[in-house]
PDB file of C-alpha atoms in Angstrom:
ATOM      1  CA  MET H   1       5.228  -0.590 -27.607  1.00 69.00           C
ATOM      2  CA  ASP H   2       2.767   1.606 -25.689  1.00 91.00           C
ATOM      3  CA  THR H   3       2.371   1.077 -21.963  1.00 97.00           C
ATOM      4  CA  LYS H   4      -0.952  -0.665 -21.256  1.00 98.00           C
ATOM      5  CA  ILE H   5      -1.752  -1.084 -17.592  1.00 98.00           C
ATOM      6  CA  LEU H   6      -4.005  -3.486 -15.680  1.00 98.00           C
ATOM      7  CA  ILE H   7      -4.726  -2.660 -12.023  1.00 98.00           C
ATOM      8  CA  ILE H   8      -6.097  -5.601 -10.025  1.00 98.00           C
ATOM      9  CA  GLY H   9      -7.839  -4.409  -6.851  1.00 95.00           C
ATOM     10  CA  ALA H  10      -8.442  -0.944  -8.278  1.00 95.00           C
ATOM     11  CA  CYS H  11     -11.292  -0.069  -5.884  1.00 92.00           C
ATOM     12  CA  GLY H  12      -9.196  -0.455  -2.723  1.00 88.00           C
ATOM     13  CA  GLN H  13      -7.561   2.310  -0.679  1.00 85.00           C
ATOM     14  CA  ILE H  14      -4.356   2.450  -2.733  1.00 92.00           C
ATOM     15  CA  GLY H  15      -5.863   1.186  -5.996  1.00 94.00           C
ATOM     16  CA  THR H  16      -8.378   4.048  -6.218  1.00 93.00           C
ATOM     17  CA  GLU H  17      -5.782   6.824  -6.144  1.00 94.00           C
ATOM     18  CA  LEU H  18      -3.241   4.849  -8.142  1.00 97.00           C
ATOM     19  CA  THR H  19      -5.770   4.332 -10.951  1.00 97.00           C
ATOM     20  CA  HIS H  20      -6.620   8.041 -10.996  1.00 96.00           C
ATOM     21  CA  GLN H  21      -2.939   9.031 -11.237  1.00 98.00           C
ATOM     22  CA  LEU H  22      -2.019   6.435 -13.854  1.00 98.00           C
ATOM     23  CA  ARG H  23      -4.971   7.504 -16.028  1.00 98.00           C
ATOM     24  CA  ALA H  24      -3.794  11.108 -15.747  1.00 97.00           C
ATOM     25  CA  ILE H  25      -0.324  10.069 -16.957  1.00 98.00           C
ATOM     26  CA  TYR H  26      -1.059   7.363 -19.545  1.00 97.00           C
ATOM     27  CA  GLY H  27      -4.623   8.209 -20.635  1.00 97.00           C
ATOM     28  CA  ASN H  28      -7.923   6.547 -19.724  1.00 95.00           C
ATOM     29  CA  GLU H  29      -7.808   4.155 -22.661  1.00 96.00           C
ATOM     30  CA  ASN H  30      -4.442   2.720 -21.526  1.00 98.00           C
ATOM     31  CA  VAL H  31      -5.317   2.023 -17.892  1.00 98.00           C
ATOM     32  CA  ILE H  32      -7.741  -0.820 -17.226  1.00 98.00           C
ATOM     33  CA  ALA H  33      -9.132  -0.970 -13.702  1.00 97.00           C
ATOM     34  CA  SER H  34     -10.450  -4.242 -12.291  1.00 97.00           C
ATOM     35  CA  ASP H  35     -11.864  -5.570  -9.047  1.00 96.00           C
ATOM     36  CA  ILE H  36     -13.929  -8.458  -7.690  1.00 94.00           C
ATOM     37  CA  ARG H  37     -17.225  -6.580  -8.147  1.00 91.00           C
ATOM     38  CA  LYS H  38     -18.576  -3.578  -9.989  1.00 91.00           C
ATOM     39  CA  LEU H  39     -19.450  -0.757  -7.603  1.00 85.00           C
ATOM     40  CA  ASN H  40     -20.729   2.767  -8.114  1.00 87.00           C
ATOM     41  CA  HIS H  41     -17.212   4.090  -7.777  1.00 86.00           C
ATOM     42  CA  PRO H  42     -15.092   6.762  -9.533  1.00 87.00           C
ATOM     43  CA  VAL H  43     -12.648   4.101 -10.778  1.00 91.00           C
ATOM     44  CA  VAL H  44     -15.540   2.224 -12.406  1.00 91.00           C
ATOM     45  CA  ASN H  45     -17.276   5.291 -13.807  1.00 91.00           C
ATOM     46  CA  ASP H  46     -14.281   7.234 -15.123  1.00 92.00           C
ATOM     47  CA  GLY H  47     -12.682   4.709 -17.494  1.00 95.00           C
ATOM     48  CA  ILE H  48     -12.428   1.107 -18.632  1.00 97.00           C
ATOM     49  CA  PHE H  49     -13.395  -1.314 -15.850  1.00 97.00           C
ATOM     50  CA  GLU H  50     -13.560  -5.102 -15.756  1.00 97.00           C
ATOM     51  CA  VAL H  51     -14.770  -7.497 -13.072  1.00 96.00           C
ATOM     52  CA  VAL H  52     -12.006  -9.976 -12.286  1.00 97.00           C
ATOM     53  CA  ASN H  53     -11.330 -12.516  -9.548  1.00 97.00           C
ATOM     54  CA  ALA H  54      -7.646 -12.195  -8.597  1.00 97.00           C
ATOM     55  CA  LEU H  55      -7.667 -15.927  -7.797  1.00 97.00           C
ATOM     56  CA  ASP H  56      -8.675 -16.898 -11.354  1.00 97.00           C
ATOM     57  CA  TYR H  57      -5.612 -17.193 -13.611  1.00 98.00           C
ATOM     58  CA  ASN H  58      -7.732 -17.543 -16.768  1.00 98.00           C
ATOM     59  CA  GLN H  59      -9.700 -14.367 -16.080  1.00 98.00           C
ATOM     60  CA  ILE H  60      -6.488 -12.372 -15.608  1.00 98.00           C
ATOM     61  CA  GLN H  61      -4.909 -13.888 -18.717  1.00 98.00           C
ATOM     62  CA  HIS H  62      -8.032 -13.072 -20.724  1.00 98.00           C
ATOM     63  CA  LEU H  63      -7.797  -9.374 -19.752  1.00 98.00           C
ATOM     64  CA  VAL H  64      -4.059  -9.278 -20.452  1.00 98.00           C
ATOM     65  CA  GLU H  65      -4.685 -10.690 -23.926  1.00 98.00           C
ATOM     66  CA  LYS H  66      -7.786  -8.586 -24.629  1.00 98.00           C
ATOM     67  CA  TYR H  67      -6.092  -5.253 -23.822  1.00 98.00           C
ATOM     68  CA  GLN H  68      -2.487  -6.182 -24.770  1.00 98.00           C
ATOM     69  CA  ILE H  69      -1.378  -5.395 -21.208  1.00 98.00           C
ATOM     70  CA  THR H  70       2.306  -4.624 -20.577  1.00 98.00           C
ATOM     71  CA  ASP H  71       2.253  -3.677 -16.858  1.00 98.00           C
ATOM     72  CA  VAL H  72       0.237  -5.206 -14.014  1.00 98.00           C
ATOM     73  CA  TYR H  73      -0.234  -3.543 -10.622  1.00 98.00           C
ATOM     74  CA  LEU H  74      -1.478  -6.257  -8.251  1.00 98.00           C
ATOM     75  CA  MET H  75      -3.173  -4.340  -5.429  1.00 97.00           C
ATOM     76  CA  ALA H  76      -5.681  -7.010  -4.323  1.00 93.00           C
ATOM     77  CA  ALA H  77      -4.981  -8.242  -0.780  1.00 88.00           C
ATOM     78  CA  LEU H  78      -6.546  -8.871   2.616  1.00 83.00           C
ATOM     79  CA  LEU H  79      -5.003  -6.377   5.069  1.00 77.00           C
ATOM     80  CA  SER H  80      -3.515  -7.035   8.507  1.00 74.00           C
ATOM     81  CA  ALA H  81      -6.454  -6.799  10.920  1.00 78.00           C
ATOM     82  CA  THR H  82      -8.972  -8.282   8.470  1.00 83.00           C
ATOM     83  CA  ALA H  83      -6.630 -11.140   7.542  1.00 86.00           C
ATOM     84  CA  GLU H  84      -6.343 -12.241  11.190  1.00 87.00           C
ATOM     85  CA  LYS H  85     -10.072 -12.986  11.165  1.00 90.00           C
ATOM     86  CA  ASN H  86      -9.807 -15.219   8.078  1.00 92.00           C
ATOM     87  CA  PRO H  87      -6.250 -16.577   7.845  1.00 94.00           C
ATOM     88  CA  ALA H  88      -6.816 -19.306   5.253  1.00 94.00           C
ATOM     89  CA  PHE H  89      -8.543 -16.998   2.773  1.00 93.00           C
ATOM     90  CA  ALA H  90      -5.956 -14.245   3.383  1.00 93.00           C
ATOM     91  CA  TRP H  91      -3.134 -16.660   2.533  1.00 95.00           C
ATOM     92  CA  ASP H  92      -4.977 -17.917  -0.556  1.00 94.00           C
ATOM     93  CA  LEU H  93      -5.725 -14.429  -1.902  1.00 94.00           C
ATOM     94  CA  ASN H  94      -2.396 -12.794  -1.048  1.00 95.00           C
ATOM     95  CA  MET H  95      -0.258 -15.662  -2.397  1.00 96.00           C
ATOM     96  CA  ASN H  96      -2.095 -17.165  -5.347  1.00 97.00           C
ATOM     97  CA  SER H  97      -2.942 -13.835  -6.973  1.00 97.00           C
ATOM     98  CA  LEU H  98       0.810 -13.122  -6.928  1.00 98.00           C
ATOM     99  CA  PHE H  99       1.647 -16.483  -8.462  1.00 98.00           C
ATOM    100  CA  HIS H 100      -0.826 -15.828 -11.272  1.00 98.00           C
ATOM    101  CA  VAL H 101       0.831 -12.576 -12.370  1.00 98.00           C
ATOM    102  CA  LEU H 102       4.366 -13.903 -11.860  1.00 98.00           C
ATOM    103  CA  ASN H 103       3.534 -16.893 -14.063  1.00 98.00           C
ATOM    104  CA  LEU H 104       1.966 -14.661 -16.720  1.00 98.00           C
ATOM    105  CA  ALA H 105       5.201 -12.636 -16.800  1.00 98.00           C
ATOM    106  CA  LYS H 106       7.319 -15.786 -16.858  1.00 98.00           C
ATOM    107  CA  ALA H 107       5.318 -16.967 -19.886  1.00 98.00           C
ATOM    108  CA  GLY H 108       5.943 -13.647 -21.641  1.00 97.00           C
ATOM    109  CA  TRP H 109       2.391 -12.281 -21.451  1.00 97.00           C
ATOM    110  CA  ILE H 110       3.362  -9.171 -19.463  1.00 97.00           C
ATOM    111  CA  LYS H 111       6.550  -7.106 -19.198  1.00 98.00           C
ATOM    112  CA  LYS H 112       6.460  -5.588 -15.726  1.00 98.00           C
ATOM    113  CA  ILE H 113       4.777  -6.202 -12.354  1.00 98.00           C
ATOM    114  CA  PHE H 114       4.233  -3.997  -9.345  1.00 98.00           C
ATOM    115  CA  TRP H 115       3.459  -5.911  -6.165  1.00 98.00           C
ATOM    116  CA  PRO H 116       3.119  -4.140  -2.801  1.00 97.00           C
ATOM    117  CA  SER H 117       4.789  -5.436   0.323  1.00 97.00           C
ATOM    118  CA  SER H 118       4.481  -3.920   3.800  1.00 95.00           C
ATOM    119  CA  ILE H 119       6.204  -3.162   7.104  1.00 94.00           C
ATOM    120  CA  ALA H 120       4.174  -6.188   8.284  1.00 92.00           C
ATOM    121  CA  VAL H 121       7.074  -8.372   7.007  1.00 96.00           C
ATOM    122  CA  PHE H 122       8.937  -7.313  10.158  1.00 96.00           C
ATOM    123  CA  GLY H 123       8.245  -8.796  13.583  1.00 94.00           C
ATOM    124  CA  PRO H 124       8.960  -8.434  17.303  1.00 93.00           C
ATOM    125  CA  THR H 125      12.602  -9.555  16.840  1.00 96.00           C
ATOM    126  CA  THR H 126      13.299  -6.911  14.165  1.00 97.00           C
ATOM    127  CA  PRO H 127      15.258  -3.816  15.298  1.00 97.00           C
ATOM    128  CA  LYS H 128      12.579  -1.222  16.098  1.00 96.00           C
ATOM    129  CA  ASN H 129      14.295   2.055  15.246  1.00 97.00           C
ATOM    130  CA  GLN H 130      15.470   2.873  11.722  1.00 97.00           C
ATOM    131  CA  THR H 131      14.784  -0.726  10.669  1.00 98.00           C
ATOM    132  CA  PRO H 132      17.344  -1.524   7.953  1.00 98.00           C
ATOM    133  CA  GLN H 133      16.625  -2.937   4.494  1.00 98.00           C
ATOM    134  CA  TYR H 134      18.297  -6.239   5.375  1.00 98.00           C
ATOM    135  CA  THR H 135      17.373  -7.435   8.857  1.00 98.00           C
ATOM    136  CA  ILE H 136      15.628 -10.116  10.911  1.00 97.00           C
ATOM    137  CA  MET H 137      12.140 -10.794   9.548  1.00 97.00           C
ATOM    138  CA  GLU H 138       9.922 -12.980  11.729  1.00 96.00           C
ATOM    139  CA  PRO H 139       6.379 -11.688  11.122  1.00 95.00           C
ATOM    140  CA  THR H 140       3.637 -12.781  13.509  1.00 91.00           C
ATOM    141  CA  THR H 141       0.544 -11.986  11.386  1.00 91.00           C
ATOM    142  CA  VAL H 142      -0.935 -13.850   8.425  1.00 92.00           C
ATOM    143  CA  TYR H 143      -0.603 -10.660   6.385  1.00 93.00           C
ATOM    144  CA  GLY H 144       3.060 -10.303   7.296  1.00 94.00           C
ATOM    145  CA  ILE H 145       3.809 -13.970   6.618  1.00 96.00           C
ATOM    146  CA  SER H 146       2.169 -13.762   3.184  1.00 96.00           C
ATOM    147  CA  LYS H 147       4.052 -10.559   2.316  1.00 96.00           C
ATOM    148  CA  GLN H 148       7.416 -11.942   3.430  1.00 98.00           C
ATOM    149  CA  THR H 149       6.793 -15.111   1.405  1.00 98.00           C
ATOM    150  CA  GLY H 150       5.730 -13.002  -1.574  1.00 98.00           C
ATOM    151  CA  GLU H 151       8.993 -11.047  -1.395  1.00 98.00           C
ATOM    152  CA  ARG H 152      10.979 -14.283  -1.612  1.00 98.00           C
ATOM    153  CA  TRP H 153       8.971 -15.454  -4.623  1.00 98.00           C
ATOM    154  CA  CYS H 154       9.364 -12.091  -6.404  1.00 98.00           C
ATOM    155  CA  GLU H 155      13.126 -12.278  -6.004  1.00 98.00           C
ATOM    156  CA  TYR H 156      13.143 -15.927  -7.098  1.00 98.00           C
ATOM    157  CA  TYR H 157      11.140 -15.244 -10.281  1.00 98.00           C
ATOM    158  CA  HIS H 158      13.480 -12.353 -11.110  1.00 98.00           C
ATOM    159  CA  GLN H 159      16.627 -14.407 -10.591  1.00 98.00           C
ATOM    160  CA  GLN H 160      15.412 -17.632 -12.208  1.00 98.00           C
ATOM    161  CA  TYR H 161      13.187 -16.344 -15.018  1.00 98.00           C
ATOM    162  CA  GLY H 162      14.165 -12.688 -15.473  1.00 98.00           C
ATOM    163  CA  VAL H 163      10.703 -11.435 -14.429  1.00 98.00           C
ATOM    164  CA  ASP H 164      10.745  -7.641 -14.024  1.00 98.00           C
ATOM    165  CA  VAL H 165       8.910  -7.384 -10.712  1.00 98.00           C
ATOM    166  CA  ARG H 166       9.172  -4.323  -8.478  1.00 98.00           C
ATOM    167  CA  SER H 167       7.992  -3.813  -4.933  1.00 98.00           C
ATOM    168  CA  ILE H 168       7.998  -1.446  -1.975  1.00 98.00           C
ATOM    169  CA  ARG H 169       7.231  -2.092   1.682  1.00 98.00           C
ATOM    170  CA  TYR H 170       4.475   0.392   2.400  1.00 96.00           C
ATOM    171  CA  PRO H 171       4.280   1.917   5.854  1.00 95.00           C
ATOM    172  CA  GLY H 172       0.847   2.925   7.173  1.00 91.00           C
ATOM    173  CA  LEU H 173      -0.903   4.953   4.467  1.00 92.00           C
ATOM    174  CA  ILE H 174      -3.129   7.938   5.145  1.00 93.00           C
ATOM    175  CA  SER H 175      -5.689   9.227   2.665  1.00 92.00           C
ATOM    176  CA  TRP H 176      -8.849  11.315   2.682  1.00 92.00           C
ATOM    177  CA  THR H 177     -10.382   9.882  -0.511  1.00 87.00           C
ATOM    178  CA  THR H 178     -11.199   6.362   0.701  1.00 76.00           C
ATOM    179  CA  PRO H 179     -12.374   5.245   4.163  1.00 74.00           C
ATOM    180  CA  PRO H 180     -10.204   2.963   6.345  1.00 71.00           C
ATOM    181  CA  GLY H 181      -9.804  -0.554   4.907  1.00 70.00           C
ATOM    182  CA  GLY H 182      -9.102  -2.871   7.831  1.00 71.00           C
ATOM    183  CA  GLY H 183      -5.447  -2.171   8.555  1.00 78.00           C
ATOM    184  CA  THR H 184      -3.748  -1.690  11.924  1.00 82.00           C
ATOM    185  CA  THR H 185      -2.488   1.773  10.940  1.00 87.00           C
ATOM    186  CA  ASP H 186      -5.994   2.877   9.901  1.00 88.00           C
ATOM    187  CA  TYR H 187      -6.536   4.725  13.178  1.00 93.00           C
ATOM    188  CA  ALA H 188      -4.476   7.499  11.582  1.00 94.00           C
ATOM    189  CA  VAL H 189      -7.115   7.844   8.866  1.00 92.00           C
ATOM    190  CA  ASP H 190     -10.191   7.424  11.078  1.00 93.00           C
ATOM    191  CA  ILE H 191      -8.973   9.976  13.633  1.00 95.00           C
ATOM    192  CA  TYR H 192      -9.278  12.791  11.057  1.00 96.00           C
ATOM    193  CA  TYR H 193     -12.811  11.731  10.106  1.00 94.00           C
ATOM    194  CA  LYS H 194     -13.873  11.651  13.773  1.00 94.00           C
ATOM    195  CA  ALA H 195     -12.218  14.998  14.569  1.00 96.00           C
ATOM    196  CA  ILE H 196     -14.477  16.680  12.028  1.00 95.00           C
ATOM    197  CA  SER H 197     -17.679  14.599  12.355  1.00 94.00           C
ATOM    198  CA  GLU H 198     -17.808  13.913  16.122  1.00 96.00           C
ATOM    199  CA  GLY H 199     -15.130  15.948  17.879  1.00 97.00           C
ATOM    200  CA  LYS H 200     -13.941  12.859  19.738  1.00 97.00           C
ATOM    201  CA  TYR H 201     -12.254   9.554  18.943  1.00 97.00           C
ATOM    202  CA  THR H 202     -11.591   6.256  20.713  1.00 96.00           C
ATOM    203  CA  CYS H 203      -8.211   4.975  19.577  1.00 96.00           C
ATOM    204  CA  PHE H 204      -7.546   1.212  19.384  1.00 94.00           C
ATOM    205  CA  LEU H 205      -3.802   1.741  19.966  1.00 96.00           C
ATOM    206  CA  SER H 206      -2.073   3.196  23.032  1.00 97.00           C
ATOM    207  CA  GLU H 207      -1.060   6.862  22.876  1.00 96.00           C
ATOM    208  CA  GLU H 208       2.695   6.142  22.681  1.00 97.00           C
ATOM    209  CA  THR H 209       2.565   3.567  19.839  1.00 97.00           C
ATOM    210  CA  GLU H 210       4.948   4.962  17.235  1.00 97.00           C
ATOM    211  CA  LEU H 211       4.578   3.602  13.688  1.00 96.00           C
ATOM    212  CA  PRO H 212       5.998   4.468  10.256  1.00 96.00           C
ATOM    213  CA  MET H 213       3.407   6.359   8.198  1.00 96.00           C
ATOM    214  CA  MET H 214       3.081   8.083   4.842  1.00 97.00           C
ATOM    215  CA  TYR H 215       0.610  10.419   3.175  1.00 97.00           C
ATOM    216  CA  MET H 216      -1.045   8.684   0.237  1.00 96.00           C
ATOM    217  CA  ASP H 217       0.204  11.218  -2.328  1.00 97.00           C
ATOM    218  CA  ASP H 218       3.790  10.243  -1.476  1.00 98.00           C
ATOM    219  CA  ALA H 219       2.982   6.520  -1.661  1.00 98.00           C
ATOM    220  CA  ILE H 220       1.348   6.816  -5.086  1.00 98.00           C
ATOM    221  CA  ARG H 221       4.268   8.853  -6.372  1.00 98.00           C
ATOM    222  CA  ALA H 222       6.747   6.248  -5.075  1.00 98.00           C
ATOM    223  CA  THR H 223       4.767   3.451  -6.732  1.00 98.00           C
ATOM    224  CA  ILE H 224       4.790   5.156 -10.122  1.00 98.00           C
ATOM    225  CA  GLU H 225       8.420   6.269  -9.807  1.00 98.00           C
ATOM    226  CA  ILE H 226       9.720   2.760  -9.096  1.00 98.00           C
ATOM    227  CA  MET H 227       7.793   1.441 -12.108  1.00 98.00           C
ATOM    228  CA  GLN H 228       9.109   4.199 -14.369  1.00 98.00           C
ATOM    229  CA  ALA H 229      12.732   3.787 -13.261  1.00 98.00           C
ATOM    230  CA  PRO H 230      15.142   2.027 -15.674  1.00 98.00           C
ATOM    231  CA  ALA H 231      15.408  -1.700 -14.847  1.00 98.00           C
ATOM    232  CA  GLU H 232      19.113  -1.434 -14.027  1.00 98.00           C
ATOM    233  CA  LYS H 233      18.328   1.052 -11.226  1.00 98.00           C
ATOM    234  CA  ILE H 234      16.139  -1.496  -9.426  1.00 98.00           C
ATOM    235  CA  LYS H 235      18.752  -3.441  -7.491  1.00 98.00           C
ATOM    236  CA  ILE H 236      16.439  -5.008  -4.902  1.00 98.00           C
ATOM    237  CA  ARG H 237      13.883  -7.452  -6.304  1.00 98.00           C
ATOM    238  CA  SER H 238      12.349  -8.590  -3.035  1.00 98.00           C
ATOM    239  CA  SER H 239      10.983  -5.250  -1.800  1.00 98.00           C
ATOM    240  CA  TYR H 240      12.349  -1.809  -0.921  1.00 98.00           C
ATOM    241  CA  ASN H 241      11.958  -0.192   2.485  1.00 98.00           C
ATOM    242  CA  LEU H 242      10.006   3.053   2.070  1.00 98.00           C
ATOM    243  CA  SER H 243       9.788   5.770   4.688  1.00 97.00           C
ATOM    244  CA  ALA H 244       8.399   9.256   5.246  1.00 97.00           C
ATOM    245  CA  ILE H 245       7.270  10.048   8.813  1.00 97.00           C
ATOM    246  CA  SER H 246       6.789   8.252  12.138  1.00 97.00           C
ATOM    247  CA  PHE H 247       4.424   9.422  14.892  1.00 97.00           C
ATOM    248  CA  THR H 248       2.270   8.273  17.809  1.00 97.00           C
ATOM    249  CA  PRO H 249      -1.507   8.667  18.320  1.00 97.00           C
ATOM    250  CA  LYS H 250      -0.660  11.335  20.914  1.00 97.00           C
ATOM    251  CA  GLN H 251       1.399  13.323  18.381  1.00 98.00           C
ATOM    252  CA  ILE H 252      -1.259  13.167  15.649  1.00 97.00           C
ATOM    253  CA  THR H 253      -3.892  14.216  18.233  1.00 98.00           C
ATOM    254  CA  GLU H 254      -1.817  17.264  19.231  1.00 97.00           C
ATOM    255  CA  GLU H 255      -1.409  18.205  15.557  1.00 97.00           C
ATOM    256  CA  ILE H 256      -5.192  17.963  14.969  1.00 97.00           C
ATOM    257  CA  GLN H 257      -5.856  20.002  18.134  1.00 97.00           C
ATOM    258  CA  LYS H 258      -3.998  22.937  16.538  1.00 97.00           C
ATOM    259  CA  HIS H 259      -6.981  23.073  14.127  1.00 97.00           C
ATOM    260  CA  TYR H 260      -9.675  21.619  16.447  1.00 97.00           C
ATOM    261  CA  PRO H 261      -8.721  22.673  20.013  1.00 97.00           C
ATOM    262  CA  ASN H 262     -11.675  20.827  21.627  1.00 97.00           C
ATOM    263  CA  PHE H 263     -10.947  17.472  19.955  1.00 97.00           C
ATOM    264  CA  GLU H 264     -10.812  14.677  22.562  1.00 97.00           C
ATOM    265  CA  VAL H 265      -9.197  11.245  22.253  1.00 97.00           C
ATOM    266  CA  THR H 266      -9.512   8.266  24.604  1.00 97.00           C
ATOM    267  CA  TYR H 267      -7.434   5.092  24.349  1.00 97.00           C
ATOM    268  CA  GLU H 268      -8.830   1.552  24.419  1.00 96.00           C
ATOM    269  CA  PRO H 269      -6.192  -0.748  22.874  1.00 96.00           C
ATOM    270  CA  ASP H 270      -7.615  -3.933  21.293  1.00 94.00           C
ATOM    271  CA  PHE H 271      -6.129  -6.924  19.398  1.00 90.00           C
ATOM    272  CA  ARG H 272      -4.517  -4.524  16.924  1.00 91.00           C
ATOM    273  CA  GLN H 273      -2.172  -3.262  19.646  1.00 94.00           C
ATOM    274  CA  LYS H 274      -0.319  -6.581  19.594  1.00 91.00           C
ATOM    275  CA  ILE H 275       0.059  -6.310  15.796  1.00 88.00           C
ATOM    276  CA  ALA H 276       1.351  -2.730  16.054  1.00 91.00           C
ATOM    277  CA  ASP H 277       3.806  -3.724  18.808  1.00 91.00           C
ATOM    278  CA  SER H 278       5.402  -6.229  16.436  1.00 89.00           C
ATOM    279  CA  TRP H 279       6.143  -3.556  13.814  1.00 90.00           C
ATOM    280  CA  PRO H 280       8.979  -0.989  13.593  1.00 95.00           C
ATOM    281  CA  ASN H 281       8.821   2.529  15.048  1.00 96.00           C
ATOM    282  CA  SER H 282      10.732   3.898  12.060  1.00 97.00           C
ATOM    283  CA  VAL H 283      12.265   2.537   8.853  1.00 97.00           C
ATOM    284  CA  ASN H 284      15.543   3.252   7.069  1.00 98.00           C
ATOM    285  CA  ASP H 285      14.994   3.579   3.304  1.00 98.00           C
ATOM    286  CA  ASN H 286      18.465   4.652   2.128  1.00 98.00           C
ATOM    287  CA  GLU H 287      18.474   2.054  -0.665  1.00 98.00           C
ATOM    288  CA  ALA H 288      15.291   3.462  -2.271  1.00 98.00           C
ATOM    289  CA  ARG H 289      16.682   7.000  -2.016  1.00 98.00           C
ATOM    290  CA  GLU H 290      19.998   5.981  -3.575  1.00 98.00           C
ATOM    291  CA  ASP H 291      18.839   3.481  -6.233  1.00 98.00           C
ATOM    292  CA  TRP H 292      15.853   5.304  -7.771  1.00 98.00           C
ATOM    293  CA  ASN H 293      16.022   8.734  -6.127  1.00 98.00           C
ATOM    294  CA  TRP H 294      13.029   8.407  -3.776  1.00 98.00           C
ATOM    295  CA  LYS H 295      12.130  11.494  -1.689  1.00 98.00           C
ATOM    296  CA  HIS H 296       9.046  12.046   0.483  1.00 97.00           C
ATOM    297  CA  GLN H 297       7.311  15.449   0.485  1.00 98.00           C
ATOM    298  CA  PHE H 298       4.776  15.396   3.357  1.00 98.00           C
ATOM    299  CA  ASP H 299       5.548  15.696   7.079  1.00 97.00           C
ATOM    300  CA  LEU H 300       2.928  15.380   9.863  1.00 97.00           C
ATOM    301  CA  ASN H 301       2.083  19.078   9.781  1.00 97.00           C
ATOM    302  CA  ALA H 302       1.564  19.221   5.985  1.00 97.00           C
ATOM    303  CA  MET H 303      -0.370  15.937   5.958  1.00 97.00           C
ATOM    304  CA  THR H 304      -2.716  17.060   8.738  1.00 98.00           C
ATOM    305  CA  PHE H 305      -3.481  20.304   6.913  1.00 97.00           C
ATOM    306  CA  GLU H 306      -4.242  18.366   3.681  1.00 97.00           C
ATOM    307  CA  MET H 307      -6.393  15.756   5.444  1.00 97.00           C
ATOM    308  CA  LEU H 308      -8.503  18.248   7.376  1.00 97.00           C
ATOM    309  CA  THR H 309      -8.870  20.696   4.478  1.00 97.00           C
ATOM    310  CA  ASN H 310     -10.082  17.991   2.091  1.00 96.00           C
ATOM    311  CA  LEU H 311     -12.276  16.125   4.580  1.00 95.00           C
ATOM    312  CA  GLU H 312     -13.987  19.358   5.660  1.00 94.00           C
ATOM    313  CA  LYS H 313     -15.166  19.742   2.039  1.00 94.00           C
ATOM    314  CA  THR H 314     -16.514  16.182   1.815  1.00 90.00           C
ATOM    315  CA  LEU H 315     -17.886  15.608   5.357  1.00 84.00           C
ATOM    316  CA  VAL H 316     -19.376  18.960   6.353  1.00 72.00           C
TER     317      VAL H 316
END
């Protein structure tokens, strides 16, 4: 049976690039993008697109049936900083959309699910450095609570019903193709935009706040690789730790200043500082590297070069 893919939340930061890559691999006709509204957007214009509400089970089932979908990538979610402003809706969206696709798989409608988790599942009591796969998880944000709960449900549906669900805990993701989307790690996207457009940036985290980060190309590759891996290789059905690089706002500023020597950054920590302080400085992802051969390719130097080179073409 051919792979037929439905991406829910295809117009978001990850969804946009994931859709592009999956269409390149599987063909436009086999990758159906969907989101809550139809925008003038490359994902909408370059292939099959459907409007879908991730909270409506019947709408999702209709698309699965219509296109004979085998794999669902559920990328719709309210991110950390945005979710804190609307906790009830964040819980509803992040949890019930997951239940809908898990139940569709349980009923035999779909074969495989990708669901993203996050370093937000960790909390202030989690070991900060080289956070292990199995550790204390006491998240303090709505986003983190919903992701930790989602991990437990994914594992439960796999164990009880044999649902083939796969997940990775994304660190902060950095991309030049879509603007920041309301996450606590988004300073590391915005800082590149401001370096080029304004020559200065006010950072909402303190200069020594170290967080796990990843260039988007690596994250997309990891997402596709875990879905393409043989089922027996996927030994963790909650969610895999995933790691590439860790850095502070001060370190990313110094890297940018190698290209833009006059770039200035000031620090005015806001409510997002407390969220960042509850997350790890670095993550140990040995299980992902051993089980399905994960390897990152971009360090801070290579990522900065890519970000600035590509943004200079689009912003200047």
